[in-house]
Amino acid sequence: MLVKTTEFITSATRPSHYPPGEMPEVAFAGRSNVGKSSLINVLLNRKNLVRTSSTPGRTQLINFFGVNGAFMLVDLPGYGFAKVPLAVKKQWGPMMETYLSSRENLRVVVLILDIRRVPTAEDRQMLEWLRAYSVPPLLVVTKCDKVSKNERARQAALIARTLEVEKEELHFFSALSKEGKDAIWVAIERLLSAPETA
Ligand SMILES: Nc1nc2c(ncn2[C@@H]2O[C@H](COP(=O)(O)OP(=O)(O)O)[C@@H](O)[C@H]2O)c(=O)[nH]1
Ligand SMILES: [Mg+2]
């Protein structure tokens, strides 16, 4: 994918504030601090399109970006950060389910997982919603530079088993080495150009 232009479109919490769904859309989801912003910035060749921060969990908005004037990239709010107020936490599920069930131009959700961690209940919930609403998931396992080859294989098996998916469905990535960048773009492009299924 040759990224020529990226522009911030808007932030929203509910459908009446979403931008028009005229272009195919790819959304990114994952636990706070999993490396979601880092992945997006590497994919878009940007230093800081979406802010990477050491105080995770504050973003509770759905952020829409236009890429090449051809498709929409959506940064979904991170989940699972302990310090987020309960009231904010309670909004996450309905906000996600509303977006996933109503966004007709949504073609793929990139679900990001940490190679060193067991997927959480919220990761599994995301995957269940994607299945329920027929949105194809793209599973990206990030921070792969932090583990050895042996550990990677062991953790991949554990992650696949916990999510009840095949190991082959996992895309390995590192924001440091940029490993996996091209393969992830190929998979995203394929799904963005796929005919609507739902
Ligand atoms: N070593 C390493 N660190 C990463 C990687 N991706 C993200 N990080 C670090 O993990 C922290 C959280 O990353 P960020 O992209 O802000 O996560 P987000 O909260 O999911 O958007 C930051 O300190 C990043 O520098 C990676 O692939 N490898
Ligand atoms: Mg972030």
PDB file of C-alpha atoms and ligand atoms in Angstrom:
ATOM      1  CA  MET A   1       0.000   0.000   0.000  1.00  0.00           C
ATOM      2  CA  LEU A   2       1.376   3.381  -1.006  1.00  0.00           C
ATOM      3  CA  VAL A   3       0.022   5.863   1.529  1.00  0.00           C
ATOM      4  CA  LYS A   4      -0.042   9.289  -0.081  1.00  0.00           C
ATOM      5  CA  THR A   5      -2.403  11.263   2.118  1.00  0.00           C
ATOM      6  CA  THR A   6      -3.897  10.854   5.565  1.00  0.00           C
ATOM      7  CA  GLU A   7      -6.286  13.292   7.154  1.00  0.00           C
ATOM      8  CA  PHE A   8      -8.099  13.377  10.453  1.00  0.00           C
ATOM      9  CA  ILE A   9     -11.827  13.514   9.739  1.00  0.00           C
ATOM     10  CA  THR A  10     -13.617  13.528  13.096  1.00  0.00           C
ATOM     11  CA  SER A  11     -14.101  11.938  16.511  1.00  0.00           C
ATOM     12  CA  ALA A  12     -17.426  10.439  17.513  1.00  0.00           C
ATOM     13  CA  THR A  13     -19.107   8.418  20.220  1.00  0.00           C
ATOM     14  CA  ARG A  14     -22.408   7.687  18.491  1.00  0.00           C
ATOM     15  CA  PRO A  15     -23.669   6.995  14.951  1.00  0.00           C
ATOM     16  CA  SER A  16     -25.235  10.431  14.435  1.00  0.00           C
ATOM     17  CA  HIS A  17     -21.712  11.851  14.708  1.00  0.00           C
ATOM     18  CA  TYR A  18     -19.976   9.286  12.473  1.00  0.00           C
ATOM     19  CA  PRO A  19     -18.848  10.701   9.125  1.00  0.00           C
ATOM     20  CA  PRO A  20     -20.698   9.469   6.019  1.00  0.00           C
ATOM     21  CA  GLY A  21     -19.910   5.810   5.348  1.00  0.00           C
ATOM     22  CA  GLU A  22     -19.192   6.225   1.668  1.00  0.00           C
ATOM     23  CA  MET A  23     -15.785   4.562   1.558  1.00  0.00           C
ATOM     24  CA  PRO A  24     -14.701   1.113   2.728  1.00  0.00           C
ATOM     25  CA  GLU A  25     -13.444   1.184   6.298  1.00  0.00           C
ATOM     26  CA  VAL A  26     -10.807  -0.610   8.390  1.00  0.00           C
ATOM     27  CA  ALA A  27     -10.932  -0.276  12.189  1.00  0.00           C
ATOM     28  CA  PHE A  28      -8.246  -1.012  14.801  1.00  0.00           C
ATOM     29  CA  ALA A  29      -9.055  -2.412  18.243  1.00  0.00           C
ATOM     30  CA  GLY A  30      -7.137  -3.672  21.235  1.00  0.00           C
ATOM     31  CA  ARG A  31      -6.300  -3.306  24.901  1.00  0.00           C
ATOM     32  CA  SER A  32      -4.951   0.043  26.006  1.00  0.00           C
ATOM     33  CA  ASN A  33      -1.174   0.093  25.636  1.00  0.00           C
ATOM     34  CA  VAL A  34      -1.162  -2.940  23.320  1.00  0.00           C
ATOM     35  CA  GLY A  35       0.568  -0.910  20.610  1.00  0.00           C
ATOM     36  CA  LYS A  36      -2.434   0.131  18.515  1.00  0.00           C
ATOM     37  CA  SER A  37      -1.259   3.676  17.834  1.00  0.00           C
ATOM     38  CA  SER A  38       2.239   2.413  17.040  1.00  0.00           C
ATOM     39  CA  LEU A  39       0.862  -0.085  14.516  1.00  0.00           C
ATOM     40  CA  ILE A  40      -1.305   2.554  12.825  1.00  0.00           C
ATOM     41  CA  ASN A  41       1.588   5.003  12.635  1.00  0.00           C
ATOM     42  CA  VAL A  42       3.884   2.385  11.062  1.00  0.00           C
ATOM     43  CA  LEU A  43       1.220   1.394   8.529  1.00  0.00           C
ATOM     44  CA  LEU A  44       0.678   5.040   7.581  1.00  0.00           C
ATOM     45  CA  ASN A  45       4.405   5.952   7.640  1.00  0.00           C
ATOM     46  CA  ARG A  46       3.624   8.633  10.182  1.00  0.00           C
ATOM     47  CA  LYS A  47       5.586   9.564  13.274  1.00  0.00           C
ATOM     48  CA  ASN A  48       2.530  10.536  15.210  1.00  0.00           C
ATOM     49  CA  LEU A  49      -0.773  10.594  13.379  1.00  0.00           C
ATOM     50  CA  VAL A  50      -2.374   9.025  16.391  1.00  0.00           C
ATOM     51  CA  ARG A  51      -0.691   9.940  19.618  1.00  0.00           C
ATOM     52  CA  THR A  52       1.225   7.187  21.386  1.00  0.00           C
ATOM     53  CA  SER A  53       1.174   7.873  25.073  1.00  0.00           C
ATOM     54  CA  SER A  54       2.363   6.445  28.333  1.00  0.00           C
ATOM     55  CA  THR A  55      -0.941   7.306  30.013  1.00  0.00           C
ATOM     56  CA  PRO A  56      -3.142   4.757  28.282  1.00  0.00           C
ATOM     57  CA  GLY A  57      -6.881   4.443  28.403  1.00  0.00           C
ATOM     58  CA  ARG A  58      -7.875   8.054  27.994  1.00  0.00           C
ATOM     59  CA  THR A  59      -9.152   7.808  24.436  1.00  0.00           C
ATOM     60  CA  GLN A  60     -12.809   6.923  24.591  1.00  0.00           C
ATOM     61  CA  LEU A  61     -13.705   8.323  21.209  1.00  0.00           C
ATOM     62  CA  ILE A  62     -13.905   6.652  17.843  1.00  0.00           C
ATOM     63  CA  ASN A  63     -11.429   8.519  15.621  1.00  0.00           C
ATOM     64  CA  PHE A  64     -11.919   8.553  11.844  1.00  0.00           C
ATOM     65  CA  PHE A  65      -9.108   9.208   9.354  1.00  0.00           C
ATOM     66  CA  GLY A  66      -9.220   9.351   5.568  1.00  0.00           C
ATOM     67  CA  VAL A  67      -6.416   7.587   3.664  1.00  0.00           C
ATOM     68  CA  ASN A  68      -5.610   8.453   0.027  1.00  0.00           C
ATOM     69  CA  GLY A  69      -9.165   9.734  -0.275  1.00  0.00           C
ATOM     70  CA  ALA A  70      -9.971   6.071  -0.906  1.00  0.00           C
ATOM     71  CA  PHE A  71     -10.766   4.440   2.413  1.00  0.00           C
ATOM     72  CA  MET A  72     -11.382   5.249   6.044  1.00  0.00           C
ATOM     73  CA  LEU A  73      -9.147   4.177   8.942  1.00  0.00           C
ATOM     74  CA  VAL A  74     -10.777   4.073  12.357  1.00  0.00           C
ATOM     75  CA  ASP A  75      -8.997   4.115  15.712  1.00  0.00           C
ATOM     76  CA  LEU A  76     -11.354   2.479  18.223  1.00  0.00           C
ATOM     77  CA  PRO A  77     -11.001   3.233  21.950  1.00  0.00           C
ATOM     78  CA  GLY A  78      -8.607   0.950  23.804  1.00  0.00           C
ATOM     79  CA  TYR A  79     -10.033  -1.202  26.546  1.00  0.00           C
ATOM     80  CA  GLY A  80      -9.003  -2.880  29.761  1.00  0.00           C
ATOM     81  CA  PHE A  81      -7.039  -0.140  31.462  1.00  0.00           C
ATOM     82  CA  ALA A  82      -7.536  -0.429  35.217  1.00  0.00           C
ATOM     83  CA  LYS A  83      -7.406   3.291  35.968  1.00  0.00           C
ATOM     84  CA  VAL A  84     -10.234   4.265  33.631  1.00  0.00           C
ATOM     85  CA  PRO A  85     -13.276   5.429  35.634  1.00  0.00           C
ATOM     86  CA  LEU A  86     -16.055   2.852  35.858  1.00  0.00           C
ATOM     87  CA  ALA A  87     -18.517   5.190  34.118  1.00  0.00           C
ATOM     88  CA  VAL A  88     -16.180   5.377  31.116  1.00  0.00           C
ATOM     89  CA  LYS A  89     -15.623   1.601  31.138  1.00  0.00           C
ATOM     90  CA  LYS A  90     -19.353   1.001  31.016  1.00  0.00           C
ATOM     91  CA  GLN A  91     -19.638   3.009  27.800  1.00  0.00           C
ATOM     92  CA  TRP A  92     -17.104   0.899  25.964  1.00  0.00           C
ATOM     93  CA  GLY A  93     -19.245  -2.187  25.287  1.00  0.00           C
ATOM     94  CA  PRO A  94     -22.322  -0.375  23.953  1.00  0.00           C
ATOM     95  CA  MET A  95     -20.102   1.996  21.947  1.00  0.00           C
ATOM     96  CA  MET A  96     -18.276  -0.919  20.316  1.00  0.00           C
ATOM     97  CA  GLU A  97     -21.353  -3.000  19.695  1.00  0.00           C
ATOM     98  CA  THR A  98     -23.212  -0.048  18.173  1.00  0.00           C
ATOM     99  CA  TYR A  99     -20.314   0.748  15.859  1.00  0.00           C
ATOM    100  CA  LEU A 100     -19.699  -2.865  14.813  1.00  0.00           C
ATOM    101  CA  SER A 101     -23.360  -3.634  14.209  1.00  0.00           C
ATOM    102  CA  SER A 102     -24.326  -0.429  12.411  1.00  0.00           C
ATOM    103  CA  ARG A 103     -21.333   0.564  10.297  1.00  0.00           C
ATOM    104  CA  GLU A 104     -22.216  -0.869   6.913  1.00  0.00           C
ATOM    105  CA  ASN A 105     -19.027   0.199   5.133  1.00  0.00           C
ATOM    106  CA  LEU A 106     -16.857  -1.580   7.760  1.00  0.00           C
ATOM    107  CA  ARG A 107     -14.859  -4.292   5.956  1.00  0.00           C
ATOM    108  CA  VAL A 108     -12.304  -5.468   8.519  1.00  0.00           C
ATOM    109  CA  VAL A 109     -11.361  -4.987  12.166  1.00  0.00           C
ATOM    110  CA  VAL A 110      -7.694  -5.367  13.039  1.00  0.00           C
ATOM    111  CA  LEU A 111      -7.634  -6.888  16.520  1.00  0.00           C
ATOM    112  CA  ILE A 112      -4.266  -6.277  18.132  1.00  0.00           C
ATOM    113  CA  LEU A 113      -2.784  -8.592  20.738  1.00  0.00           C
ATOM    114  CA  ASP A 114       0.449  -8.510  22.743  1.00  0.00           C
ATOM    115  CA  ILE A 115       2.732 -11.495  22.027  1.00  0.00           C
ATOM    116  CA  ARG A 116       3.594 -11.679  25.746  1.00  0.00           C
ATOM    117  CA  ARG A 117       0.040 -11.776  27.095  1.00  0.00           C
ATOM    118  CA  VAL A 118      -2.867 -14.155  27.295  1.00  0.00           C
ATOM    119  CA  PRO A 119      -5.888 -12.609  25.502  1.00  0.00           C
ATOM    120  CA  THR A 120      -8.394 -11.148  27.960  1.00  0.00           C
ATOM    121  CA  ALA A 121     -12.148 -11.532  28.235  1.00  0.00           C
ATOM    122  CA  GLU A 122     -12.507  -8.233  26.352  1.00  0.00           C
ATOM    123  CA  ASP A 123     -10.326  -9.501  23.484  1.00  0.00           C
ATOM    124  CA  ARG A 124     -12.556 -12.564  23.264  1.00  0.00           C
ATOM    125  CA  GLN A 125     -15.665 -10.371  23.453  1.00  0.00           C
ATOM    126  CA  MET A 126     -14.413  -8.276  20.521  1.00  0.00           C
ATOM    127  CA  LEU A 127     -13.889 -11.412  18.464  1.00  0.00           C
ATOM    128  CA  GLU A 128     -17.355 -12.679  19.361  1.00  0.00           C
ATOM    129  CA  TRP A 129     -18.953  -9.423  18.247  1.00  0.00           C
ATOM    130  CA  LEU A 130     -17.035  -9.569  14.971  1.00  0.00           C
ATOM    131  CA  ARG A 131     -18.354 -13.072  14.369  1.00  0.00           C
ATOM    132  CA  ALA A 132     -21.890 -12.067  15.382  1.00  0.00           C
ATOM    133  CA  TYR A 133     -21.923  -9.058  13.040  1.00  0.00           C
ATOM    134  CA  SER A 134     -20.027 -10.813  10.215  1.00  0.00           C
ATOM    135  CA  VAL A 135     -17.085  -8.422  10.264  1.00  0.00           C
ATOM    136  CA  PRO A 136     -13.879 -10.198   9.204  1.00  0.00           C
ATOM    137  CA  PRO A 137     -11.202 -10.006  11.910  1.00  0.00           C
ATOM    138  CA  LEU A 138      -7.525  -9.536  11.133  1.00  0.00           C
ATOM    139  CA  LEU A 139      -5.504 -10.753  14.098  1.00  0.00           C
ATOM    140  CA  VAL A 140      -2.219  -8.929  14.663  1.00  0.00           C
ATOM    141  CA  VAL A 141       0.171 -10.045  17.377  1.00  0.00           C
ATOM    142  CA  THR A 142       2.498  -7.167  18.159  1.00  0.00           C
ATOM    143  CA  LYS A 143       5.658  -6.388  20.169  1.00  0.00           C
ATOM    144  CA  CYS A 144       7.256  -9.497  18.637  1.00  0.00           C
ATOM    145  CA  ASP A 145      10.703  -7.908  19.073  1.00  0.00           C
ATOM    146  CA  LYS A 146      10.296  -8.455  22.811  1.00  0.00           C
ATOM    147  CA  VAL A 147      10.403 -12.257  22.669  1.00  0.00           C
ATOM    148  CA  SER A 148      12.678 -14.978  21.302  1.00  0.00           C
ATOM    149  CA  LYS A 149      11.683 -17.175  18.369  1.00  0.00           C
ATOM    150  CA  ASN A 150      10.876 -20.050  20.734  1.00  0.00           C
ATOM    151  CA  GLU A 151       8.798 -17.858  22.982  1.00  0.00           C
ATOM    152  CA  ARG A 152       6.980 -16.460  19.964  1.00  0.00           C
ATOM    153  CA  ALA A 153       5.914 -19.924  18.856  1.00  0.00           C
ATOM    154  CA  ARG A 154       4.825 -20.850  22.370  1.00  0.00           C
ATOM    155  CA  GLN A 155       2.855 -17.634  22.884  1.00  0.00           C
ATOM    156  CA  ALA A 156       1.262 -17.824  19.422  1.00  0.00           C
ATOM    157  CA  ALA A 157      -0.058 -21.285  20.261  1.00  0.00           C
ATOM    158  CA  LEU A 158      -1.422 -20.012  23.564  1.00  0.00           C
ATOM    159  CA  ILE A 159      -3.060 -16.965  21.961  1.00  0.00           C
ATOM    160  CA  ALA A 160      -4.616 -19.036  19.162  1.00  0.00           C
ATOM    161  CA  ARG A 161      -5.931 -21.570  21.641  1.00  0.00           C
ATOM    162  CA  THR A 162      -7.408 -18.895  23.930  1.00  0.00           C
ATOM    163  CA  LEU A 163      -9.146 -17.169  21.010  1.00  0.00           C
ATOM    164  CA  GLU A 164     -10.154 -20.478  19.412  1.00  0.00           C
ATOM    165  CA  VAL A 165      -8.559 -19.592  16.084  1.00  0.00           C
ATOM    166  CA  GLU A 166      -5.907 -21.283  13.941  1.00  0.00           C
ATOM    167  CA  LYS A 167      -2.268 -20.255  14.543  1.00  0.00           C
ATOM    168  CA  GLU A 168      -2.060 -19.475  10.827  1.00  0.00           C
ATOM    169  CA  GLU A 169      -4.548 -16.637  11.297  1.00  0.00           C
ATOM    170  CA  LEU A 170      -2.085 -14.651  13.411  1.00  0.00           C
ATOM    171  CA  HIS A 171      -0.053 -11.892  11.756  1.00  0.00           C
ATOM    172  CA  PHE A 172       3.193 -11.138  13.583  1.00  0.00           C
ATOM    173  CA  PHE A 173       4.265  -7.523  13.894  1.00  0.00           C
ATOM    174  CA  SER A 174       6.818  -5.260  15.512  1.00  0.00           C
ATOM    175  CA  ALA A 175       6.669  -1.475  15.469  1.00  0.00           C
ATOM    176  CA  LEU A 176      10.426  -1.449  16.090  1.00  0.00           C
ATOM    177  CA  SER A 177      11.557  -3.692  13.218  1.00  0.00           C
ATOM    178  CA  LYS A 178       8.410  -3.092  11.122  1.00  0.00           C
ATOM    179  CA  GLU A 179       8.223  -6.860  10.629  1.00  0.00           C
ATOM    180  CA  GLY A 180       4.810  -7.794   9.255  1.00  0.00           C
ATOM    181  CA  LYS A 181       3.926  -4.379   7.870  1.00  0.00           C
ATOM    182  CA  ASP A 182       3.645  -5.468   4.218  1.00  0.00           C
ATOM    183  CA  ALA A 183       1.719  -8.666   4.957  1.00  0.00           C
ATOM    184  CA  ILE A 184      -0.762  -6.747   7.119  1.00  0.00           C
ATOM    185  CA  TRP A 185      -1.340  -4.187   4.344  1.00  0.00           C
ATOM    186  CA  VAL A 186      -1.900  -6.979   1.819  1.00  0.00           C
ATOM    187  CA  ALA A 187      -4.503  -8.559   4.092  1.00  0.00           C
ATOM    188  CA  ILE A 188      -6.219  -5.212   4.780  1.00  0.00           C
ATOM    189  CA  GLU A 189      -6.301  -4.273   1.091  1.00  0.00           C
ATOM    190  CA  ARG A 190      -7.773  -7.614   0.161  1.00  0.00           C
ATOM    191  CA  LEU A 191     -10.610  -7.170   2.671  1.00  0.00           C
ATOM    192  CA  LEU A 192     -11.197  -3.494   1.798  1.00  0.00           C
ATOM    193  CA  SER A 193     -11.755  -4.413  -1.815  1.00  0.00           C
ATOM    194  CA  ALA A 194     -13.867  -7.493  -1.056  1.00  0.00           C
ATOM    195  CA  PRO A 195     -17.533  -7.219  -1.925  1.00  0.00           C
ATOM    196  CA  GLU A 196     -19.847  -6.566   0.998  1.00  0.00           C
ATOM    197  CA  THR A 197     -20.909  -9.788   2.701  1.00  0.00           C
ATOM    198  CA  ALA A 198     -23.162  -8.769   5.566  1.00  0.00           C
TER     199      ALA A 198
HETATM  200  N1  LIG B   1       9.212  -2.993  21.815  1.00  0.00           N
HETATM  201  C1  LIG B   1       8.050  -2.586  21.283  1.00  0.00           C
HETATM  202  N2  LIG B   1       7.330  -1.639  21.914  1.00  0.00           N
HETATM  203  C2  LIG B   1       6.154  -1.259  21.355  1.00  0.00           C
HETATM  204  C3  LIG B   1       5.668  -1.838  20.157  1.00  0.00           C
HETATM  205  N3  LIG B   1       4.473  -1.270  19.879  1.00  0.00           N
HETATM  206  C4  LIG B   1       4.239  -0.375  20.856  1.00  0.00           C
HETATM  207  N4  LIG B   1       5.241  -0.347  21.754  1.00  0.00           N
HETATM  208  C5  LIG B   1       5.315   0.490  22.966  1.00  0.00           C
HETATM  209  O1  LIG B   1       4.201   0.195  23.791  1.00  0.00           O
HETATM  210  C6  LIG B   1       3.672   1.373  24.402  1.00  0.00           C
HETATM  211  C7  LIG B   1       2.225   1.559  24.011  1.00  0.00           C
HETATM  212  O2  LIG B   1       2.135   1.776  22.627  1.00  0.00           O
HETATM  213  P1  LIG B   1       0.928   2.574  21.966  1.00  0.00           P
HETATM  214  O3  LIG B   1       1.100   2.448  20.489  1.00  0.00           O
HETATM  215  O4  LIG B   1       0.795   3.925  22.549  1.00  0.00           O
HETATM  216  O5  LIG B   1      -0.299   1.674  22.465  1.00  0.00           O
HETATM  217  P2  LIG B   1      -1.878   1.937  22.409  1.00  0.00           P
HETATM  218  O6  LIG B   1      -2.281   2.405  23.773  1.00  0.00           O
HETATM  219  O7  LIG B   1      -2.457   0.606  22.097  1.00  0.00           O
HETATM  220  O8  LIG B   1      -2.141   2.939  21.325  1.00  0.00           O
HETATM  221  C8  LIG B   1       4.582   2.520  23.926  1.00  0.00           C
HETATM  222  O9  LIG B   1       5.555   2.731  24.908  1.00  0.00           O
HETATM  223  C9  LIG B   1       5.200   1.972  22.651  1.00  0.00           C
HETATM  224  O10 LIG B   1       6.438   2.538  22.356  1.00  0.00           O
HETATM  225  C10 LIG B   1       6.479  -2.845  19.521  1.00  0.00           C
HETATM  226  O11 LIG B   1       6.129  -3.431  18.482  1.00  0.00           O
HETATM  227  N5  LIG B   1       7.639  -3.182  20.134  1.00  0.00           N
HETATM  228 MG    MG B   2      -3.141   4.760  21.420  1.00  0.00          MG
END
